[in-house]
mmCIF file of N, CA, C and O in Angstrom:
data_model
loop_
_atom_site.group_PDB
_atom_site.id
_atom_site.type_symbol
_atom_site.label_atom_id
_atom_site.label_comp_id
_atom_site.label_asym_id
_atom_site.label_seq_id
_atom_site.Cartn_x
_atom_site.Cartn_y
_atom_site.Cartn_z
ATOM 1 N N MET A 48 56.430 58.613 -56.333
ATOM 2 C CA MET A 48 55.305 58.716 -55.218
ATOM 3 C C MET A 48 55.928 59.056 -54.072
ATOM 4 O O MET A 48 56.935 58.714 -53.643
ATOM 5 N N ARG A 49 55.467 60.232 -53.501
ATOM 6 C CA ARG A 49 56.028 60.840 -52.404
ATOM 7 C C ARG A 49 55.362 59.937 -51.018
ATOM 8 O O ARG A 49 54.307 59.658 -50.841
ATOM 9 N N ARG A 50 56.454 59.688 -50.128
ATOM 10 C CA ARG A 50 56.036 59.018 -48.905
ATOM 11 C C ARG A 50 55.603 59.895 -47.889
ATOM 12 O O ARG A 50 56.293 61.042 -47.542
ATOM 13 N N ILE A 51 54.550 59.507 -47.105
ATOM 14 C CA ILE A 51 54.087 60.532 -46.024
ATOM 15 C C ILE A 51 54.843 60.127 -44.792
ATOM 16 O O ILE A 51 55.158 58.968 -44.417
ATOM 17 N N ALA A 52 55.387 61.262 -44.206
ATOM 18 C CA ALA A 52 56.169 61.076 -42.844
ATOM 19 C C ALA A 52 55.289 60.492 -41.731
ATOM 20 O O ALA A 52 54.087 60.619 -41.762
ATOM 21 N N PRO A 53 55.821 59.728 -40.995
ATOM 22 C CA PRO A 53 54.984 58.916 -39.881
ATOM 23 C C PRO A 53 54.565 59.959 -38.910
ATOM 24 O O PRO A 53 55.331 61.027 -38.606
ATOM 25 N N ARG A 54 53.458 59.752 -38.338
ATOM 26 C CA ARG A 54 52.861 60.562 -37.344
ATOM 27 C C ARG A 54 52.933 60.078 -35.942
ATOM 28 O O ARG A 54 52.922 58.738 -35.791
ATOM 29 N N HIS A 55 53.066 60.796 -34.955
ATOM 30 C CA HIS A 55 53.046 60.235 -33.540
ATOM 31 C C HIS A 55 51.867 59.733 -33.330
ATOM 32 O O HIS A 55 50.658 60.105 -33.644
ATOM 33 N N LEU A 56 51.778 58.667 -32.477
ATOM 34 C CA LEU A 56 50.552 57.900 -32.044
ATOM 35 C C LEU A 56 49.552 58.917 -31.287
ATOM 36 O O LEU A 56 48.414 58.923 -31.381
ATOM 37 N N SER A 57 50.081 59.767 -30.670
ATOM 38 C CA SER A 57 49.378 60.704 -29.719
ATOM 39 C C SER A 57 48.525 61.679 -30.749
ATOM 40 O O SER A 57 47.469 61.931 -30.493
ATOM 41 N N ARG A 58 49.098 61.971 -31.857
ATOM 42 C CA ARG A 58 48.386 62.914 -32.629
ATOM 43 C C ARG A 58 47.346 62.085 -33.327
ATOM 44 O O ARG A 58 46.179 62.661 -33.586
ATOM 45 N N ILE A 59 47.492 60.774 -33.701
ATOM 46 C CA ILE A 59 46.378 60.037 -34.412
ATOM 47 C C ILE A 59 45.338 59.855 -33.312
ATOM 48 O O ILE A 59 44.120 59.977 -33.663
ATOM 49 N N MET A 60 45.677 59.451 -31.968
ATOM 50 C CA MET A 60 44.607 59.254 -30.972
ATOM 51 C C MET A 60 43.850 60.633 -30.746
ATOM 52 O O MET A 60 42.545 60.512 -30.492
ATOM 53 N N ALA A 61 44.439 61.800 -30.837
ATOM 54 C CA ALA A 61 43.666 62.944 -30.537
ATOM 55 C C ALA A 61 42.739 63.196 -31.648
ATOM 56 O O ALA A 61 41.692 63.985 -31.405
ATOM 57 N N THR A 62 42.830 62.670 -32.762
ATOM 58 C CA THR A 62 41.788 62.845 -33.872
ATOM 59 C C THR A 62 40.572 61.976 -33.789
ATOM 60 O O THR A 62 39.523 62.132 -34.261
ATOM 61 N N LEU A 63 40.752 60.892 -32.809
ATOM 62 C CA LEU A 63 39.611 60.002 -32.682
ATOM 63 C C LEU A 63 38.901 60.447 -31.600
ATOM 64 O O LEU A 63 39.269 60.994 -30.666
ATOM 65 N N SER A 64 37.412 60.200 -31.731
ATOM 66 C CA SER A 64 36.570 60.680 -30.699
ATOM 67 C C SER A 64 36.014 59.457 -29.807
ATOM 68 O O SER A 64 34.950 58.937 -29.781
ATOM 69 N N LEU A 65 37.131 58.969 -28.971
ATOM 70 C CA LEU A 65 36.739 57.717 -28.253
ATOM 71 C C LEU A 65 36.511 58.268 -26.811
ATOM 72 O O LEU A 65 37.104 59.086 -26.355
ATOM 73 N N PRO A 66 35.459 57.700 -26.050
ATOM 74 C CA PRO A 66 35.341 57.957 -24.701
ATOM 75 C C PRO A 66 36.544 57.678 -23.836
ATOM 76 O O PRO A 66 37.014 56.784 -23.884
ATOM 77 N N GLN A 67 36.920 58.690 -22.964
ATOM 78 C CA GLN A 67 38.077 58.459 -22.189
ATOM 79 C C GLN A 67 37.723 58.257 -20.707
ATOM 80 O O GLN A 67 36.746 58.798 -20.255
ATOM 81 N N ALA A 68 38.104 57.116 -20.228
ATOM 82 C CA ALA A 68 37.770 56.803 -18.874
ATOM 83 C C ALA A 68 38.618 57.693 -17.786
ATOM 84 O O ALA A 68 39.631 58.039 -18.145
ATOM 85 N N ASP A 69 37.977 57.954 -16.721
ATOM 86 C CA ASP A 69 38.647 58.770 -15.660
ATOM 87 C C ASP A 69 39.781 57.866 -15.211
ATOM 88 O O ASP A 69 39.520 56.752 -14.586
ATOM 89 N N PRO A 70 41.186 58.388 -15.253
ATOM 90 C CA PRO A 70 42.185 57.438 -14.737
ATOM 91 C C PRO A 70 42.145 57.212 -13.399
ATOM 92 O O PRO A 70 42.543 56.279 -12.913
ATOM 93 N N SER A 71 41.638 58.296 -12.490
ATOM 94 C CA SER A 71 41.411 57.970 -11.110
ATOM 95 C C SER A 71 40.329 56.789 -10.807
ATOM 96 O O SER A 71 40.703 56.080 -10.036
ATOM 97 N N LEU A 72 39.397 56.748 -11.512
ATOM 98 C CA LEU A 72 38.517 55.769 -11.367
ATOM 99 C C LEU A 72 39.149 54.413 -11.778
ATOM 100 O O LEU A 72 38.965 53.472 -11.061
ATOM 101 N N SER A 73 39.989 54.285 -12.780
ATOM 102 C CA SER A 73 40.564 53.110 -13.193
ATOM 103 C C SER A 73 41.348 52.673 -12.066
ATOM 104 O O SER A 73 41.375 51.453 -11.654
ATOM 105 N N VAL A 74 42.212 53.660 -11.639
ATOM 106 C CA VAL A 74 43.222 53.141 -10.525
ATOM 107 C C VAL A 74 42.501 52.680 -9.272
ATOM 108 O O VAL A 74 42.804 51.870 -8.656
ATOM 109 N N LEU A 75 41.433 53.531 -9.048
ATOM 110 C CA LEU A 75 40.634 53.178 -7.763
ATOM 111 C C LEU A 75 40.055 51.738 -7.832
ATOM 112 O O LEU A 75 40.028 51.039 -6.951
ATOM 113 N N SER A 76 39.386 51.473 -8.990
ATOM 114 C CA SER A 76 38.783 50.288 -9.340
ATOM 115 C C SER A 76 39.807 49.224 -9.213
ATOM 116 O O SER A 76 39.372 48.179 -8.551
ATOM 117 N N PHE A 77 41.099 49.272 -9.470
ATOM 118 C CA PHE A 77 41.930 48.220 -9.623
ATOM 119 C C PHE A 77 42.323 48.077 -8.024
ATOM 120 O O PHE A 77 42.603 46.840 -7.559
ATOM 121 N N ALA A 78 42.393 49.136 -7.196
ATOM 122 C CA ALA A 78 42.804 48.871 -5.764
ATOM 123 C C ALA A 78 41.547 48.615 -4.861
ATOM 124 O O ALA A 78 41.798 48.376 -3.713
ATOM 125 N N TRP A 79 40.383 48.555 -5.368
ATOM 126 C CA TRP A 79 39.195 48.448 -4.488
ATOM 127 C C TRP A 79 39.229 47.136 -3.553
ATOM 128 O O TRP A 79 38.909 47.197 -2.425
ATOM 129 N N ARG A 80 39.601 46.032 -4.348
ATOM 130 C CA ARG A 80 39.567 44.756 -3.557
ATOM 131 C C ARG A 80 40.477 44.860 -2.514
ATOM 132 O O ARG A 80 40.349 44.304 -1.234
ATOM 133 N N ASP A 81 41.797 45.451 -2.719
ATOM 134 C CA ASP A 81 42.699 45.508 -1.588
ATOM 135 C C ASP A 81 42.320 46.437 -0.464
ATOM 136 O O ASP A 81 42.524 46.097 0.735
ATOM 137 N N LEU A 82 41.535 47.359 -0.854
ATOM 138 C CA LEU A 82 41.127 48.439 0.168
ATOM 139 C C LEU A 82 40.008 47.882 1.025
ATOM 140 O O LEU A 82 40.095 48.090 2.292
ATOM 141 N N VAL A 83 39.087 47.206 0.542
ATOM 142 C CA VAL A 83 37.816 46.748 1.295
ATOM 143 C C VAL A 83 37.760 45.204 1.583
ATOM 144 O O VAL A 83 36.964 44.727 2.433
ATOM 145 N N GLY A 84 38.655 44.562 1.037
ATOM 146 C CA GLY A 84 38.590 43.038 1.060
ATOM 147 C C GLY A 84 37.726 42.215 0.049
ATOM 148 O O GLY A 84 37.008 42.969 -0.684
ATOM 149 N N THR A 85 38.065 40.923 -0.084
ATOM 150 C CA THR A 85 37.460 40.315 -1.050
ATOM 151 C C THR A 85 35.985 40.100 -1.071
ATOM 152 O O THR A 85 35.292 40.219 -2.066
ATOM 153 N N PHE A 86 35.520 39.890 0.118
ATOM 154 C CA PHE A 86 34.099 39.697 0.246
ATOM 155 C C PHE A 86 33.326 40.876 -0.106
ATOM 156 O O PHE A 86 32.268 40.842 -0.991
ATOM 157 N N ILE A 87 33.705 42.085 0.497
ATOM 158 C CA ILE A 87 33.051 43.294 0.033
ATOM 159 C C ILE A 87 33.161 43.778 -1.384
ATOM 160 O O ILE A 87 32.211 44.182 -1.953
ATOM 161 N N ALA A 88 34.333 43.511 -1.858
ATOM 162 C CA ALA A 88 34.581 43.906 -3.219
ATOM 163 C C ALA A 88 33.908 42.940 -4.193
ATOM 164 O O ALA A 88 33.513 43.381 -5.277
ATOM 165 N N THR A 89 33.391 41.724 -3.909
ATOM 166 C CA THR A 89 32.768 40.932 -4.655
ATOM 167 C C THR A 89 31.213 41.495 -4.862
ATOM 168 O O THR A 89 30.514 41.164 -5.935
ATOM 169 N N HIS A 90 30.795 42.215 -3.859
ATOM 170 C CA HIS A 90 29.469 42.750 -3.831
ATOM 171 C C HIS A 90 29.342 44.292 -4.128
ATOM 172 O O HIS A 90 28.236 44.923 -4.130
ATOM 173 N N SER A 91 30.401 44.855 -4.378
ATOM 174 C CA SER A 91 30.437 46.378 -4.515
ATOM 175 C C SER A 91 31.521 46.720 -5.659
ATOM 176 O O SER A 91 32.620 46.000 -5.613
ATOM 177 N N GLN A 92 31.417 47.794 -6.147
ATOM 178 C CA GLN A 92 32.619 48.266 -7.122
ATOM 179 C C GLN A 92 32.373 49.859 -7.438
ATOM 180 O O GLN A 92 31.183 50.318 -7.439
ATOM 181 N N PRO A 93 33.288 50.431 -7.539
ATOM 182 C CA PRO A 93 33.349 51.893 -7.963
ATOM 183 C C PRO A 93 32.696 52.134 -9.379
ATOM 184 O O PRO A 93 33.192 51.402 -10.187
ATOM 185 N N CYS A 94 31.845 53.088 -9.523
ATOM 186 C CA CYS A 94 31.142 53.247 -10.929
ATOM 187 C C CYS A 94 31.470 54.638 -11.390
ATOM 188 O O CYS A 94 31.346 54.923 -12.510
ATOM 189 N N SER A 95 31.690 55.580 -10.502
ATOM 190 C CA SER A 95 32.015 56.945 -10.811
ATOM 191 C C SER A 95 32.828 57.741 -9.754
ATOM 192 O O SER A 95 32.584 57.427 -8.592
ATOM 193 N N PHE A 96 33.539 58.641 -10.193
ATOM 194 C CA PHE A 96 34.290 59.464 -9.292
ATOM 195 C C PHE A 96 34.336 60.845 -9.703
ATOM 196 O O PHE A 96 34.950 61.211 -10.588
ATOM 197 N N ASP A 97 33.436 61.726 -9.183
ATOM 198 C CA ASP A 97 33.268 63.032 -9.709
ATOM 199 C C ASP A 97 33.205 64.182 -8.564
ATOM 200 O O ASP A 97 32.453 63.940 -7.750
ATOM 201 N N ASP A 98 34.061 65.040 -8.652
ATOM 202 C CA ASP A 98 33.994 66.229 -7.575
ATOM 203 C C ASP A 98 34.129 65.807 -6.257
ATOM 204 O O ASP A 98 33.491 66.122 -5.294
ATOM 205 N N GLY A 99 34.973 64.799 -5.971
ATOM 206 C CA GLY A 99 35.170 64.101 -4.604
ATOM 207 C C GLY A 99 34.160 63.376 -4.128
ATOM 208 O O GLY A 99 34.118 62.862 -2.969
ATOM 209 N N VAL A 100 33.072 62.967 -4.907
ATOM 210 C CA VAL A 100 32.147 62.022 -4.532
ATOM 211 C C VAL A 100 32.395 60.636 -5.322
ATOM 212 O O VAL A 100 32.311 60.622 -6.598
ATOM 213 N N LEU A 101 32.485 59.586 -4.581
ATOM 214 C CA LEU A 101 32.752 58.376 -5.077
ATOM 215 C C LEU A 101 31.364 57.607 -5.089
ATOM 216 O O LEU A 101 30.836 57.396 -3.971
ATOM 217 N N THR A 102 30.843 57.291 -6.198
ATOM 218 C CA THR A 102 29.608 56.397 -6.328
ATOM 219 C C THR A 102 30.051 54.992 -6.455
ATOM 220 O O THR A 102 30.773 54.598 -7.205
ATOM 221 N N LEU A 103 29.370 54.098 -5.603
ATOM 222 C CA LEU A 103 29.651 52.695 -5.556
ATOM 223 C C LEU A 103 28.396 51.935 -6.065
ATOM 224 O O LEU A 103 27.280 52.401 -5.547
ATOM 225 N N SER A 104 28.529 51.083 -6.792
ATOM 226 C CA SER A 104 27.532 50.060 -7.188
ATOM 227 C C SER A 104 27.421 48.890 -6.122
ATOM 228 O O SER A 104 28.407 48.447 -6.015
ATOM 229 N N CYS A 105 26.268 48.721 -5.355
ATOM 230 C CA CYS A 105 26.372 47.610 -4.518
ATOM 231 C C CYS A 105 25.221 46.682 -4.593
ATOM 232 O O CYS A 105 23.993 47.149 -4.899
ATOM 233 N N SER A 106 25.438 45.310 -4.770
ATOM 234 C CA SER A 106 24.521 44.305 -4.923
ATOM 235 C C SER A 106 23.778 43.644 -3.784
ATOM 236 O O SER A 106 22.886 42.884 -3.904
ATOM 237 N N ASP A 107 24.302 44.038 -2.607
ATOM 238 C CA ASP A 107 23.678 43.419 -1.310
ATOM 239 C C ASP A 107 23.417 44.534 -0.362
ATOM 240 O O ASP A 107 24.285 45.294 0.023
ATOM 241 N N PRO A 108 22.132 44.598 0.182
ATOM 242 C CA PRO A 108 21.831 45.515 1.182
ATOM 243 C C PRO A 108 22.743 45.577 2.477
ATOM 244 O O PRO A 108 22.959 46.584 3.037
ATOM 245 N N ALA A 109 23.175 44.387 2.893
ATOM 246 C CA ALA A 109 24.011 44.248 4.126
ATOM 247 C C ALA A 109 25.380 44.830 3.684
ATOM 248 O O ALA A 109 25.963 45.568 4.681
ATOM 249 N N ILE A 110 25.929 44.672 2.517
ATOM 250 C CA ILE A 110 27.055 45.378 2.190
ATOM 251 C C ILE A 110 26.971 46.812 2.079
ATOM 252 O O ILE A 110 27.917 47.598 2.439
ATOM 253 N N ALA A 111 25.862 47.422 1.597
ATOM 254 C CA ALA A 111 25.501 48.610 1.452
ATOM 255 C C ALA A 111 25.617 49.344 2.912
ATOM 256 O O ALA A 111 26.158 50.426 3.101
ATOM 257 N N SER A 112 24.866 48.661 3.796
ATOM 258 C CA SER A 112 25.075 49.155 5.164
ATOM 259 C C SER A 112 26.479 49.306 5.878
ATOM 260 O O SER A 112 26.794 50.213 6.455
ATOM 261 N N GLU A 113 27.180 48.313 5.553
ATOM 262 C CA GLU A 113 28.570 48.166 6.006
ATOM 263 C C GLU A 113 29.359 49.357 5.313
ATOM 264 O O GLU A 113 30.158 49.991 6.127
ATOM 265 N N LEU A 114 29.091 49.559 4.236
ATOM 266 C CA LEU A 114 29.928 50.664 3.453
ATOM 267 C C LEU A 114 29.459 52.099 4.060
ATOM 268 O O LEU A 114 30.220 52.969 4.101
ATOM 269 N N CYS A 115 28.174 52.232 4.415
ATOM 270 C CA CYS A 115 27.719 53.467 5.067
ATOM 271 C C CYS A 115 28.347 53.655 6.333
ATOM 272 O O CYS A 115 28.807 54.770 6.757
ATOM 273 N N LEU A 116 28.388 52.540 7.197
ATOM 274 C CA LEU A 116 29.019 52.660 8.429
ATOM 275 C C LEU A 116 30.479 53.036 8.311
ATOM 276 O O LEU A 116 31.096 53.630 9.334
ATOM 277 N N ARG A 117 31.311 52.599 7.331
ATOM 278 C CA ARG A 117 32.703 52.717 7.196
ATOM 279 C C ARG A 117 32.944 53.882 6.228
ATOM 280 O O ARG A 117 34.064 54.021 5.853
ATOM 281 N N GLU A 118 31.886 54.743 5.886
ATOM 282 C CA GLU A 118 32.318 55.921 5.048
ATOM 283 C C GLU A 118 33.419 56.645 5.460
ATOM 284 O O GLU A 118 34.277 56.981 4.535
ATOM 285 N N ARG A 119 33.481 57.290 6.672
ATOM 286 C CA ARG A 119 34.666 58.033 7.064
ATOM 287 C C ARG A 119 35.953 57.318 7.060
ATOM 288 O O ARG A 119 36.921 57.827 6.538
ATOM 289 N N GLU A 120 35.934 56.053 7.517
ATOM 290 C CA GLU A 120 37.122 55.209 7.416
ATOM 291 C C GLU A 120 37.656 55.009 5.919
ATOM 292 O O GLU A 120 38.848 55.099 5.661
ATOM 293 N N LEU A 121 36.694 54.762 5.059
ATOM 294 C CA LEU A 121 37.055 54.502 3.557
ATOM 295 C C LEU A 121 37.575 55.801 3.130
ATOM 296 O O LEU A 121 38.593 55.799 2.269
ATOM 297 N N CYS A 122 36.928 56.919 3.214
ATOM 298 C CA CYS A 122 37.396 58.283 2.768
ATOM 299 C C CYS A 122 38.806 58.386 3.218
ATOM 300 O O CYS A 122 39.708 58.973 2.450
ATOM 301 N N ASP A 123 39.087 58.237 4.545
ATOM 302 C CA ASP A 123 40.426 58.489 5.065
ATOM 303 C C ASP A 123 41.403 57.575 4.413
ATOM 304 O O ASP A 123 42.551 57.951 3.947
ATOM 305 N N ALA A 124 41.092 56.300 4.186
ATOM 306 C CA ALA A 124 42.003 55.295 3.503
ATOM 307 C C ALA A 124 42.195 55.762 2.198
ATOM 308 O O ALA A 124 43.455 55.504 1.568
ATOM 309 N N LEU A 125 41.089 56.204 1.471
ATOM 310 C CA LEU A 125 41.486 56.627 0.020
ATOM 311 C C LEU A 125 42.233 57.751 -0.080
ATOM 312 O O LEU A 125 42.958 58.077 -0.872
ATOM 313 N N SER A 126 42.186 58.795 0.947
ATOM 314 C CA SER A 126 42.942 59.918 0.771
ATOM 315 C C SER A 126 44.367 59.592 1.044
ATOM 316 O O SER A 126 45.302 60.414 0.497
ATOM 317 N N GLN A 127 44.682 58.533 1.870
ATOM 318 C CA GLN A 127 46.034 58.209 2.106
ATOM 319 C C GLN A 127 46.696 57.580 0.815
ATOM 320 O O GLN A 127 47.799 57.531 0.708
ATOM 321 N N ARG A 128 45.778 57.136 -0.092
ATOM 322 C CA ARG A 128 46.188 56.548 -1.306
ATOM 323 C C ARG A 128 46.242 57.592 -2.510
ATOM 324 O O ARG A 128 46.495 57.345 -3.665
ATOM 325 N N GLY A 129 45.919 59.042 -2.172
ATOM 326 C CA GLY A 129 46.021 59.943 -3.033
ATOM 327 C C GLY A 129 44.702 60.453 -3.768
ATOM 328 O O GLY A 129 44.623 61.296 -4.681
ATOM 329 N N PHE A 130 43.553 59.798 -3.225
ATOM 330 C CA PHE A 130 42.210 59.984 -3.931
ATOM 331 C C PHE A 130 41.637 61.161 -2.873
ATOM 332 O O PHE A 130 41.711 61.011 -1.739
ATOM 333 N N ARG A 131 40.927 62.114 -3.426
ATOM 334 C CA ARG A 131 40.382 63.166 -2.644
ATOM 335 C C ARG A 131 38.872 62.869 -2.566
ATOM 336 O O ARG A 131 38.133 63.526 -3.287
ATOM 337 N N VAL A 132 38.520 62.061 -1.785
ATOM 338 C CA VAL A 132 37.125 61.427 -1.671
ATOM 339 C C VAL A 132 36.546 62.140 -0.436
ATOM 340 O O VAL A 132 37.001 61.963 0.696
ATOM 341 N N ALA A 133 35.566 63.017 -0.700
ATOM 342 C CA ALA A 133 34.852 63.735 0.334
ATOM 343 C C ALA A 133 33.586 63.025 0.819
ATOM 344 O O ALA A 133 33.084 63.152 2.000
ATOM 345 N N ALA A 134 32.925 62.139 0.060
ATOM 346 C CA ALA A 134 31.735 61.469 0.379
ATOM 347 C C ALA A 134 31.679 60.236 -0.634
ATOM 348 O O ALA A 134 32.148 60.117 -1.673
ATOM 349 N N ILE A 135 30.866 59.253 -0.120
ATOM 350 C CA ILE A 135 30.620 58.229 -0.782
ATOM 351 C C ILE A 135 29.022 57.916 -0.948
ATOM 352 O O ILE A 135 28.330 58.158 -0.022
ATOM 353 N N ARG A 136 28.696 57.826 -2.133
ATOM 354 C CA ARG A 136 27.348 57.540 -2.649
ATOM 355 C C ARG A 136 27.135 56.176 -2.906
ATOM 356 O O ARG A 136 27.927 55.604 -3.686
ATOM 357 N N LEU A 137 26.070 55.652 -2.504
ATOM 358 C CA LEU A 137 25.728 54.215 -3.043
ATOM 359 C C LEU A 137 24.457 54.133 -3.859
ATOM 360 O O LEU A 137 23.587 54.884 -3.814
ATOM 361 N N ARG A 138 24.581 53.219 -4.901
ATOM 362 C CA ARG A 138 23.448 52.924 -5.723
ATOM 363 C C ARG A 138 23.396 51.359 -5.684
ATOM 364 O O ARG A 138 24.299 50.642 -5.751
ATOM 365 N N SER A 139 22.008 51.010 -5.933
ATOM 366 C CA SER A 139 21.711 49.408 -6.023
ATOM 367 C C SER A 139 22.176 49.037 -7.462
ATOM 368 O O SER A 139 21.892 49.584 -8.487
ATOM 369 N N ALA A 140 22.827 47.796 -7.356
ATOM 370 C CA ALA A 140 23.166 47.185 -8.633
ATOM 371 C C ALA A 140 22.041 46.331 -9.073
ATOM 372 O O ALA A 140 21.440 45.643 -8.318
ATOM 373 N N ARG A 141 21.875 46.273 -10.363
ATOM 374 C CA ARG A 141 20.773 45.330 -10.923
ATOM 375 C C ARG A 141 21.427 44.117 -11.023
ATOM 376 O O ARG A 141 22.444 43.952 -11.943
ATOM 377 N N THR A 142 20.921 42.930 -10.538
ATOM 378 C CA THR A 142 21.374 41.756 -10.500
ATOM 379 C C THR A 142 20.427 40.873 -11.245
ATOM 380 O O THR A 142 19.279 41.050 -11.304
#
């Protein structure tokens, strides 16, 4: 019986049709608490990052207002961390 040569994991993974998460969103989500602080991070989280627009899910209207007021500051802070965020969009989180 002939033994099949082992294949690289990358070739095996390429044949699977698993949804891929945006690595930028993963990194941004990980750094979100550090960027905005514990309280705001408890009530908001990044949910998509597409074409320079960061969409945040926000569970509290007061936090949403705070994020709107700090949009330019947050975009600048994200740019310093290597993200090219031109705008922030908010959506209400269902709780």
